[in-house]
Coordinates of C-alpha atoms in Angstrom, one line a residue:
M1 CA 0.2 6.1 23.0
K2 CA 1.2 4.1 19.9
N3 CA 3.8 2.1 21.7
H4 CA 1.3 1.4 24.4
L5 CA -1.3 0.2 21.9
F6 CA 1.5 -1.9 20.2
R7 CA 2.6 -3.7 23.2
V8 CA -1.0 -4.3 24.6
L9 CA -2.3 -5.6 21.4
A10 CA 0.8 -7.7 20.9
I11 CA 0.5 -9.3 24.3
G12 CA -3.2 -9.6 24.3
L13 CA -3.7 -11.2 20.7
G14 CA -0.4 -13.0 20.4
L15 CA -1.3 -16.4 21.9
T16 CA -4.7 -16.3 20.4
L17 CA -3.4 -15.9 17.0
I18 CA -0.6 -18.4 17.1
A19 CA -2.7 -21.1 15.7
A20 CA -4.2 -19.0 13.1
A21 CA -0.8 -17.6 12.0
C22 CA 0.4 -21.1 11.7
S23 CA -3.0 -21.5 9.6
G24 CA 21.4 6.0 -22.7
D25 CA 20.0 8.8 -23.5
D26 CA 21.7 9.6 -26.8
S27 CA 20.4 13.2 -27.1
E28 CA 23.8 14.8 -26.1
N29 CA 25.7 12.7 -28.8
V30 CA 23.0 13.7 -31.3
A31 CA 23.3 17.4 -30.4
K32 CA 27.1 17.2 -30.9
D33 CA 26.8 15.5 -34.2
V34 CA 24.4 18.2 -35.4
T35 CA 26.6 21.0 -34.2
S36 CA 29.7 19.6 -35.5
Q37 CA 28.4 19.3 -39.2
P38 CA 29.8 22.0 -41.4
S39 CA 27.4 24.2 -43.1
P40 CA 26.9 24.4 -47.0
E41 CA 28.7 27.6 -46.9
E42 CA 31.6 26.3 -45.0
E43 CA 32.0 23.4 -47.3
A44 CA 31.7 25.5 -50.5
G45 CA 33.9 28.5 -49.3
E46 CA 34.3 31.9 -51.2
P47 CA 36.0 32.2 -54.7
A48 CA 39.8 32.9 -54.3
A49 CA 41.4 36.1 -55.7
D50 CA 43.7 35.6 -59.0
P51 CA 47.2 35.9 -57.7
D52 CA 48.4 36.7 -61.3
P53 CA 46.5 39.7 -62.8
E54 CA 48.6 39.8 -66.0
R55 CA 47.1 36.5 -67.2
E56 CA 43.8 38.5 -67.7
E57 CA 45.0 39.6 -71.2
D58 CA 45.8 36.1 -72.3
P59 CA 42.9 34.7 -74.5
E60 CA 43.0 31.6 -72.5
A61 CA 42.6 33.6 -69.3
E62 CA 39.0 34.1 -70.5
E63 CA 38.2 30.5 -70.5
P64 CA 37.0 30.4 -66.9
E65 CA 34.4 33.0 -68.0
R66 CA 33.4 31.0 -71.2
E67 CA 33.3 27.6 -69.4
E68 CA 32.4 27.8 -65.9
D69 CA 33.7 25.0 -63.7
P70 CA 30.7 23.1 -62.7
E71 CA 32.3 21.8 -59.5
A72 CA 33.0 25.4 -58.4
E73 CA 29.2 26.1 -58.2
E74 CA 28.1 22.5 -57.1
P75 CA 27.8 23.3 -53.5
E76 CA 25.2 26.1 -54.4
R77 CA 23.4 23.9 -56.8
E78 CA 23.4 20.6 -54.8
E79 CA 23.5 20.8 -51.0
D80 CA 25.1 18.0 -49.2
P81 CA 22.2 15.9 -48.0
E82 CA 24.3 14.6 -45.0
A83 CA 24.7 18.2 -43.7
E84 CA 20.9 18.5 -43.3
E85 CA 20.1 14.9 -42.3
P86 CA 20.0 15.5 -38.4
E87 CA 17.3 18.2 -39.0
R88 CA 15.3 16.1 -41.4
E89 CA 15.3 12.8 -39.4
E90 CA 15.5 13.2 -35.7
D91 CA 16.4 10.2 -33.6
P92 CA 13.2 9.0 -31.9
E93 CA 15.1 7.9 -28.9
A94 CA 16.5 11.3 -28.5
E95 CA 13.0 12.8 -28.8
E96 CA 11.5 10.4 -26.2
P97 CA 14.3 9.2 -23.7
P98 CA 13.6 6.4 -21.4
E99 CA 12.4 7.2 -17.9
E100 CA 15.5 7.4 -15.7
L101 CA 15.6 5.3 -12.6
T102 CA 17.0 6.8 -9.5
A103 CA 17.2 6.0 -5.8
S104 CA 13.7 7.1 -5.3
F105 CA 13.1 6.0 -1.7
R106 CA 14.6 4.2 1.3
G107 CA 15.5 0.6 0.0
V108 CA 15.2 1.7 -3.6
T109 CA 18.2 2.4 -6.0
A110 CA 18.3 2.8 -9.8
D111 CA 19.0 -1.0 -9.9
T112 CA 17.6 -2.7 -7.0
I113 CA 14.7 -2.9 -4.5
K114 CA 15.4 -4.2 -1.0
V115 CA 12.6 -6.6 0.0
G116 CA 12.4 -8.1 3.6
V117 CA 10.8 -11.5 4.3
I118 CA 10.0 -12.7 7.8
V119 CA 10.7 -16.4 8.1
P120 CA 8.9 -18.3 10.9
D121 CA 10.8 -20.7 12.9
W122 CA 8.7 -23.8 12.5
D123 CA 10.9 -26.1 14.5
A124 CA 10.4 -23.9 17.6
L125 CA 6.6 -24.1 17.1
Q126 CA 6.7 -27.9 16.6
A127 CA 8.8 -28.2 19.7
M128 CA 6.0 -26.5 21.7
G129 CA 3.5 -29.2 20.4
V130 CA 1.8 -27.0 17.7
P131 CA 1.0 -29.4 14.7
N132 CA 1.4 -26.9 12.0
Y133 CA 4.8 -27.6 10.5
Q134 CA 5.4 -26.0 7.1
G135 CA 7.9 -25.8 4.4
S136 CA 10.6 -23.2 4.3
T137 CA 9.3 -19.6 3.8
E138 CA 12.7 -18.6 2.4
V139 CA 12.9 -21.4 -0.2
A140 CA 9.4 -20.4 -1.3
Y141 CA 9.9 -16.7 -1.7
Q142 CA 13.4 -17.0 -3.2
A143 CA 11.9 -19.1 -6.0
F144 CA 9.6 -16.3 -7.0
F145 CA 12.2 -13.6 -6.6
D146 CA 14.5 -15.4 -9.0
V147 CA 11.7 -15.7 -11.6
I148 CA 11.0 -12.0 -11.3
N149 CA 14.5 -10.9 -11.5
Q150 CA 15.2 -13.2 -14.6
S151 CA 12.2 -11.5 -16.3
G152 CA 13.6 -8.1 -15.8
G153 CA 12.8 -7.4 -12.2
I154 CA 10.2 -4.7 -11.2
Y155 CA 10.2 -1.8 -13.7
G156 CA 13.9 -2.7 -14.4
R157 CA 15.0 -3.1 -10.8
Q158 CA 16.2 -6.4 -9.5
I159 CA 14.7 -7.6 -6.1
E160 CA 17.4 -7.8 -3.4
P161 CA 16.0 -10.0 -0.7
Y162 CA 16.7 -10.0 3.0
Y163 CA 15.5 -12.7 5.3
A164 CA 14.9 -12.4 9.2
T165 CA 13.8 -15.4 11.4
M166 CA 11.2 -15.0 14.2
D167 CA 9.7 -17.2 16.8
F168 CA 5.9 -17.0 17.0
L169 CA 6.2 -17.7 20.8
N170 CA 8.9 -15.0 21.5
Q171 CA 7.9 -11.4 21.1
A172 CA 11.4 -10.2 21.4
S173 CA 12.5 -12.3 18.4
Q174 CA 9.7 -10.6 16.4
E175 CA 10.9 -7.2 17.5
A176 CA 14.5 -8.2 16.6
A177 CA 13.5 -9.4 13.1
C178 CA 11.7 -6.1 12.6
V179 CA 14.7 -4.1 13.5
E180 CA 17.0 -6.2 11.5
L181 CA 15.0 -5.6 8.2
T182 CA 14.0 -2.0 8.8
E183 CA 17.1 -0.4 10.5
D184 CA 20.0 -2.7 9.6
H185 CA 18.9 -3.4 6.0
E186 CA 16.5 -0.5 5.4
V187 CA 14.3 -2.5 3.2
F188 CA 11.5 -0.9 1.0
I189 CA 8.8 -3.4 2.0
V190 CA 8.5 -6.4 4.3
L191 CA 6.6 -9.6 3.2
R192 CA 5.0 -12.2 5.5
G193 CA 5.1 -10.3 8.6
T194 CA 5.1 -11.4 12.3
L195 CA 2.1 -11.7 14.6
A196 CA -0.8 -9.3 14.9
A197 CA 0.1 -6.0 16.6
A198 CA 3.7 -6.7 16.5
N199 CA 3.4 -5.9 12.8
L200 CA 3.1 -2.2 13.9
C201 CA 6.9 -2.2 14.4
F202 CA 7.1 -2.1 10.6
T203 CA 4.2 0.2 9.6
D204 CA 3.9 2.5 12.6
L205 CA 7.4 2.6 14.0
H206 CA 9.5 2.4 10.9
D207 CA 7.1 3.6 8.1
T208 CA 7.9 0.4 6.1
M209 CA 5.2 -1.1 4.1
L210 CA 3.9 -4.6 4.8
M211 CA 2.1 -7.5 3.0
T212 CA 0.7 -10.5 4.9
V213 CA -1.8 -13.1 4.6
T214 CA -3.8 -12.5 7.9
N215 CA -3.6 -10.5 11.1
L216 CA -4.8 -7.1 9.7
T217 CA -7.7 -5.4 11.6
E218 CA -9.4 -2.1 11.3
E219 CA -7.7 -1.1 14.5
L220 CA -4.2 -2.1 13.3
K221 CA -5.0 -0.4 10.0
D222 CA -5.7 2.8 11.7
A223 CA -2.6 2.6 13.8
S224 CA -0.6 2.1 10.6
G225 CA -1.7 5.5 9.5
D226 CA -0.7 6.1 5.8
T227 CA 1.8 3.3 5.8
L228 CA 0.4 0.5 3.7
W229 CA -0.5 -2.9 5.2
L230 CA -1.8 -5.2 2.5
Q231 CA -3.4 -8.6 3.3
T232 CA -4.5 -11.2 0.9
R233 CA -7.4 -12.5 2.9
P234 CA -10.1 -10.4 4.5
T235 CA -9.7 -8.8 7.8
D236 CA -11.6 -10.3 10.9
D237 CA -13.8 -7.1 10.9
A238 CA -15.1 -7.9 7.4
H239 CA -16.1 -11.5 8.3
M240 CA -19.6 -10.6 9.4
E241 CA -20.3 -8.6 6.1
I242 CA -18.9 -11.6 4.1
L243 CA -20.9 -14.0 6.1
G244 CA -24.2 -12.2 5.8
R245 CA -23.9 -11.2 2.2
V246 CA -22.7 -14.6 0.8
L247 CA -25.5 -16.6 2.7
A248 CA -28.0 -14.0 1.5
K249 CA -27.0 -14.1 -2.1
S250 CA -26.9 -17.9 -2.0
G251 CA -30.7 -18.2 -1.2
R252 CA -30.3 -20.2 1.9
L253 CA -31.9 -17.5 4.0
D254 CA -35.1 -17.1 1.8
G255 CA -38.2 -17.4 3.8
R256 CA -36.4 -18.1 7.0
T257 CA -36.8 -16.6 10.4
I258 CA -33.4 -15.6 11.5
G259 CA -31.8 -15.3 14.9
I260 CA -28.2 -14.2 15.9
V261 CA -26.3 -15.3 19.0
A262 CA -23.4 -12.8 19.6
N263 CA -20.7 -13.0 22.2
A264 CA -20.4 -10.1 24.7
I265 CA -16.6 -10.4 24.8
F266 CA -16.3 -9.2 21.3
A267 CA -17.0 -5.5 21.6
E268 CA -20.0 -6.2 23.6
G269 CA -21.8 -8.1 21.0
A270 CA -21.1 -5.5 18.3
M271 CA -20.5 -8.5 15.7
G272 CA -24.2 -9.3 16.1
T273 CA -25.3 -5.8 15.3
T274 CA -23.0 -5.7 12.2
L275 CA -24.3 -8.9 10.8
Q276 CA -28.0 -7.7 11.6
E277 CA -27.3 -4.5 9.6
V278 CA -25.8 -6.5 6.7
L279 CA -28.8 -8.8 6.5
A280 CA -31.1 -5.8 6.7
D281 CA -29.3 -4.4 3.8
E282 CA -30.0 -7.5 1.9
G283 CA -33.6 -7.6 2.8
F284 CA -33.7 -9.9 5.8
E285 CA -35.0 -9.2 9.3
S286 CA -33.3 -10.8 12.3
R287 CA -33.1 -10.6 16.0
V288 CA -29.9 -10.6 18.1
V289 CA -29.3 -12.1 21.4
V290 CA -26.0 -11.3 23.2
V291 CA -24.6 -13.9 25.7
Q292 CA -21.8 -13.6 28.1
D293 CA -20.4 -17.1 27.1
A294 CA -19.5 -18.2 30.6
T295 CA -16.4 -20.2 31.0
D296 CA -17.9 -22.8 33.3
A297 CA -19.9 -25.4 31.7
I298 CA -23.0 -25.3 34.0
T299 CA -23.5 -21.5 33.6
R300 CA -22.9 -21.8 29.8
E301 CA -25.4 -24.6 29.5
A302 CA -28.1 -22.6 31.3
E303 CA -27.4 -19.4 29.2
F304 CA -27.5 -21.2 26.0
A305 CA -30.6 -23.1 26.9
I306 CA -32.5 -19.8 27.5
V307 CA -31.6 -18.7 24.1
A308 CA -32.8 -22.0 22.6
E309 CA -36.3 -21.5 24.4
R310 CA -36.5 -17.9 23.1
F311 CA -35.6 -18.8 19.5
S312 CA -38.0 -21.8 19.4
V313 CA -40.9 -19.6 20.7
D314 CA -40.1 -16.9 18.0
G315 CA -40.0 -19.6 15.4
V316 CA -36.2 -19.0 14.5
D317 CA -35.4 -21.8 12.0
F318 CA -32.0 -20.3 11.0
A319 CA -29.5 -19.4 13.8
F320 CA -26.1 -17.8 13.4
D321 CA -23.5 -18.8 15.9
L322 CA -21.2 -15.9 16.5
I323 CA -19.8 -17.3 19.8
G324 CA -16.5 -18.8 18.4
G325 CA -15.3 -22.1 19.7
S326 CA -18.5 -22.9 21.4
N327 CA -20.7 -25.9 21.8
L328 CA -23.8 -23.8 21.1
T329 CA -25.3 -26.2 18.5
E330 CA -24.7 -29.2 20.9
I331 CA -26.7 -27.5 23.7
F332 CA -29.5 -26.4 21.3
H333 CA -29.8 -30.2 20.4
R334 CA -30.0 -31.2 24.0
Q335 CA -32.8 -28.8 24.4
G336 CA -34.7 -30.4 21.4
Y337 CA -34.2 -27.1 19.3
M338 CA -32.5 -28.0 16.1
P339 CA -32.5 -25.0 13.6
E340 CA -30.2 -24.8 10.6
M341 CA -27.0 -23.3 12.0
G342 CA -24.9 -20.6 10.3
I343 CA -21.4 -20.8 11.9
W344 CA -19.0 -17.8 12.0
S345 CA -16.0 -20.1 12.8
M346 CA -16.4 -23.7 11.6
A347 CA -13.0 -24.6 13.1
G348 CA -14.1 -23.2 16.4
A349 CA -17.3 -25.0 16.4
T350 CA -15.8 -28.4 15.5
T351 CA -13.2 -28.0 18.2
G352 CA -15.6 -26.9 20.9
T353 CA -18.3 -29.6 20.1
T354 CA -18.0 -33.0 21.7
D355 CA -20.5 -34.8 19.5
R356 CA -19.8 -33.4 16.0
S357 CA -22.7 -35.2 14.6
V358 CA -24.9 -32.4 15.6
L359 CA -23.1 -30.1 13.3
D360 CA -24.0 -32.0 10.2
G361 CA -25.3 -29.8 7.7
A362 CA -24.2 -26.5 9.5
V363 CA -23.0 -23.8 7.0
S364 CA -20.4 -21.3 7.1
V365 CA -18.7 -19.0 4.5
G366 CA -15.0 -19.0 3.5
A367 CA -12.3 -19.0 1.0
L368 CA -11.5 -22.1 -1.2
T369 CA -10.5 -25.0 1.3
D370 CA -6.9 -26.4 1.3
E371 CA -8.0 -29.5 -0.3
S372 CA -9.7 -27.8 -3.2
S373 CA -6.9 -25.3 -3.5
W374 CA -4.4 -28.2 -3.9
E375 CA -6.4 -29.5 -6.8
D376 CA -6.4 -26.1 -8.6
P377 CA -4.3 -26.5 -11.9
E378 CA -3.6 -22.7 -11.9
L379 CA -2.1 -22.9 -8.5
W380 CA 0.2 -25.8 -9.6
E381 CA 1.1 -24.0 -13.0
N382 CA 1.9 -20.6 -11.5
C383 CA 3.0 -21.5 -7.8
M384 CA 3.7 -25.0 -6.9
N385 CA 5.8 -26.0 -10.0
V386 CA 7.8 -22.9 -9.8
V387 CA 9.2 -23.9 -6.4
L388 CA 9.5 -27.6 -7.5
E389 CA 11.6 -26.7 -10.7
A390 CA 13.9 -24.7 -8.5
N391 CA 14.0 -27.4 -5.9
P392 CA 13.5 -30.8 -7.4
E393 CA 14.7 -32.5 -4.4
L394 CA 11.5 -31.6 -2.8
A395 CA 9.3 -33.7 -5.1
P396 CA 8.4 -36.3 -2.5
E397 CA 7.1 -33.7 -0.1
F398 CA 4.8 -32.3 -2.8
E399 CA 2.8 -35.4 -3.3
Y400 CA 0.2 -34.7 -0.7
I401 CA -1.0 -32.4 2.2
P402 CA 0.1 -33.9 5.3
T403 CA -2.4 -34.3 8.3
S404 CA -2.0 -32.6 11.6
E405 CA -0.4 -35.7 12.9
Q406 CA 2.1 -36.0 10.1
Q407 CA 3.0 -32.3 10.5
A408 CA 3.5 -32.9 14.3
A409 CA 6.0 -35.6 13.4
G410 CA 7.9 -33.2 11.2
E411 CA 6.4 -33.6 7.8
P412 CA 6.1 -30.2 6.2
S413 CA 3.1 -28.7 4.4
W414 CA 4.3 -26.8 1.4
L415 CA 1.0 -25.4 0.4
P416 CA 0.6 -22.4 2.8
P417 CA 4.1 -21.0 2.3
I418 CA 4.0 -21.4 -1.4
R419 CA 0.5 -20.2 -2.0
A420 CA 1.3 -17.0 0.2
A421 CA 4.8 -16.4 -1.4
C422 CA 3.2 -16.9 -5.0
N423 CA 0.4 -14.4 -4.5
I424 CA 2.2 -11.8 -2.4
T425 CA 5.2 -11.7 -4.9
N426 CA 2.7 -11.4 -7.7
I427 CA 1.1 -8.4 -6.2
L428 CA 4.5 -6.8 -5.4
K429 CA 5.4 -7.3 -9.1
Q430 CA 2.1 -5.9 -10.5
V431 CA 1.8 -2.9 -8.3
G432 CA 5.5 -2.0 -8.5
E433 CA 5.3 -2.0 -12.3
I434 CA 2.2 0.4 -12.1
A435 CA 4.1 2.7 -9.6
G436 CA 7.0 2.9 -12.1
A437 CA 10.3 4.6 -11.9
D438 CA 9.4 6.9 -8.9
L439 CA 8.9 4.1 -6.5
T440 CA 7.9 5.3 -3.0
N441 CA 5.4 4.4 -0.3
D442 CA 3.0 6.9 -1.8
S443 CA 3.3 5.9 -5.5
F444 CA 2.9 2.1 -4.5
R445 CA -0.2 2.7 -2.5
A446 CA -1.6 5.0 -5.3
A447 CA -0.9 2.4 -7.8
L448 CA -3.4 0.1 -6.1
D449 CA -6.2 2.3 -7.5
E450 CA -5.1 1.3 -11.0
L451 CA -4.6 -2.4 -10.4
G452 CA -8.2 -3.8 -10.9
P453 CA -9.2 -7.3 -10.0
I454 CA -6.3 -9.8 -9.5
Q455 CA -6.3 -13.6 -9.2
L456 CA -5.0 -15.0 -6.1
Y457 CA -4.0 -18.5 -7.0
G458 CA -5.6 -21.2 -4.9
L459 CA -8.0 -18.6 -3.4
G460 CA -10.0 -16.6 -5.9
Q461 CA -10.6 -13.0 -7.1
A462 CA -9.3 -10.1 -5.1
T463 CA -9.4 -6.2 -5.3
F464 CA -7.2 -3.8 -3.6
S465 CA -7.2 0.0 -3.4
S466 CA -5.4 2.8 -1.7
E467 CA -8.3 2.5 1.0
K468 CA -9.3 -1.3 0.7
W469 CA -6.1 -3.1 2.0
D470 CA -7.6 -6.7 2.4
G471 CA -8.0 -8.2 -1.0
L472 CA -9.9 -11.5 -1.3
D473 CA -13.6 -11.0 -2.6
E474 CA -14.4 -14.6 -3.8
F475 CA -16.1 -17.0 -1.1
Y476 CA -17.8 -20.2 -1.0
I477 CA -20.6 -21.9 1.1
L478 CA -18.9 -24.3 3.3
V479 CA -21.0 -27.3 4.8
Y480 CA -19.9 -29.6 7.6
D481 CA -20.3 -33.3 6.7
A482 CA -20.5 -35.4 9.7
A483 CA -20.0 -38.7 7.8
T484 CA -16.6 -37.7 6.7
D485 CA -15.9 -35.2 9.5
S486 CA -14.9 -32.6 7.0
V487 CA -16.0 -29.4 5.5
V488 CA -16.9 -29.4 1.9
I489 CA -17.8 -26.8 -0.7
E490 CA -21.3 -26.3 -1.9
G491 CA -22.0 -24.6 -5.1
D492 CA -20.2 -21.9 -7.1
P493 CA -18.2 -19.1 -5.7
I494 CA -19.9 -15.9 -4.8
I495 CA -18.0 -12.5 -5.3
V496 CA -18.8 -9.8 -2.8
D497 CA -18.2 -6.2 -3.9
R498 CA -16.5 -4.8 -0.8
G499 CA -15.6 -1.5 -2.5

């Protein structure tokens, strides 16, 4: 059943997610020292018998009784302080020996931790016309591994990295990369991951923990069982909660009549129901309309026009578009219905809309944009400059974020791989230190409950726990600006307590 789920999900979601994925204990010695010290009695000894008894009548033979030799009695009057020293002053290191490091788990020895990293083949992706060319994942991760190792490793263990290349468009290559890291090298944990359900090869099939940026869903989390799959960004399932709570807390929904348009192909419109429940929890009523989102333009136009009419009659002045990749807003405008729009997927809306001017002022919720992330001084200090100092020849490629056209032409974007490598290795380091000497899958997962809030450079605040595997909790209101054809951040970040 697990293999069936693995293969069905991998095939079903693989192509859809390609673009997004491209988005000395001294105690023995001390004991020996103590036991080898002579006792005071052994040092002093017993008085010897006089070998010449006739000398007792000699007057001078009495001299020993008239004047006792002070040195003969010295051992009893003054005990050798060195003989008692081990009992008076105990070696603190012998009393509290350092915790011993052992081979506590697969991929973990007393000295090292085997860490696997999946390296995407960006050249293969570019050859297929996908304009998402990025800098070397191996170069990025190795820079941070080197820094960690130079600073003492993780609880005294050095990271021993292994890299395996995979092709986004070739599932066999993803499976081969998994087998290489888990079976050939028997790594402790894998970083970066492959695509969607293909990652179950690590967690479900090989009981190997995983850390990624995206791809985790509640379904895949359940399929992973007790084997941890951490993700820096929220799961897709959490998007509705985040969208609703951030907009509610921002004040943009105050006094509004709210409508929700959900897509039937997503769990029969369950996303709409989820958002409705979140809004109700925040004190807002809403109505949900589920559409089929027909593939042909004429049927879609007619279906969306009916929604526009219903919402208009009901006085809905704030409409949530949960369709994803649709031209819902454009059709609303053609019907003369122009509410403020809350967009689940701004990227999908801008792609699906012919006349983007109708999206002007539309709002969404998300993490810090790449442009804003690029300007974050903490990201540069803790992440970008680490890689640049290790690879100064890359300086020209660090001067800007390339456009899609430039990436298509082979100019790499270093922001995504470095931001991911920086934050994921930081989490690995901090959680591994908490887990301590007995490093195992279970101790690593349990350590998350002691981690507390952590800063994801270039993204924001995050929290993890043994049950909460997706981290980011800090989000922004994003507004589409038609004049610049871009998405801009509005206001301060809003932190959502996602427990």
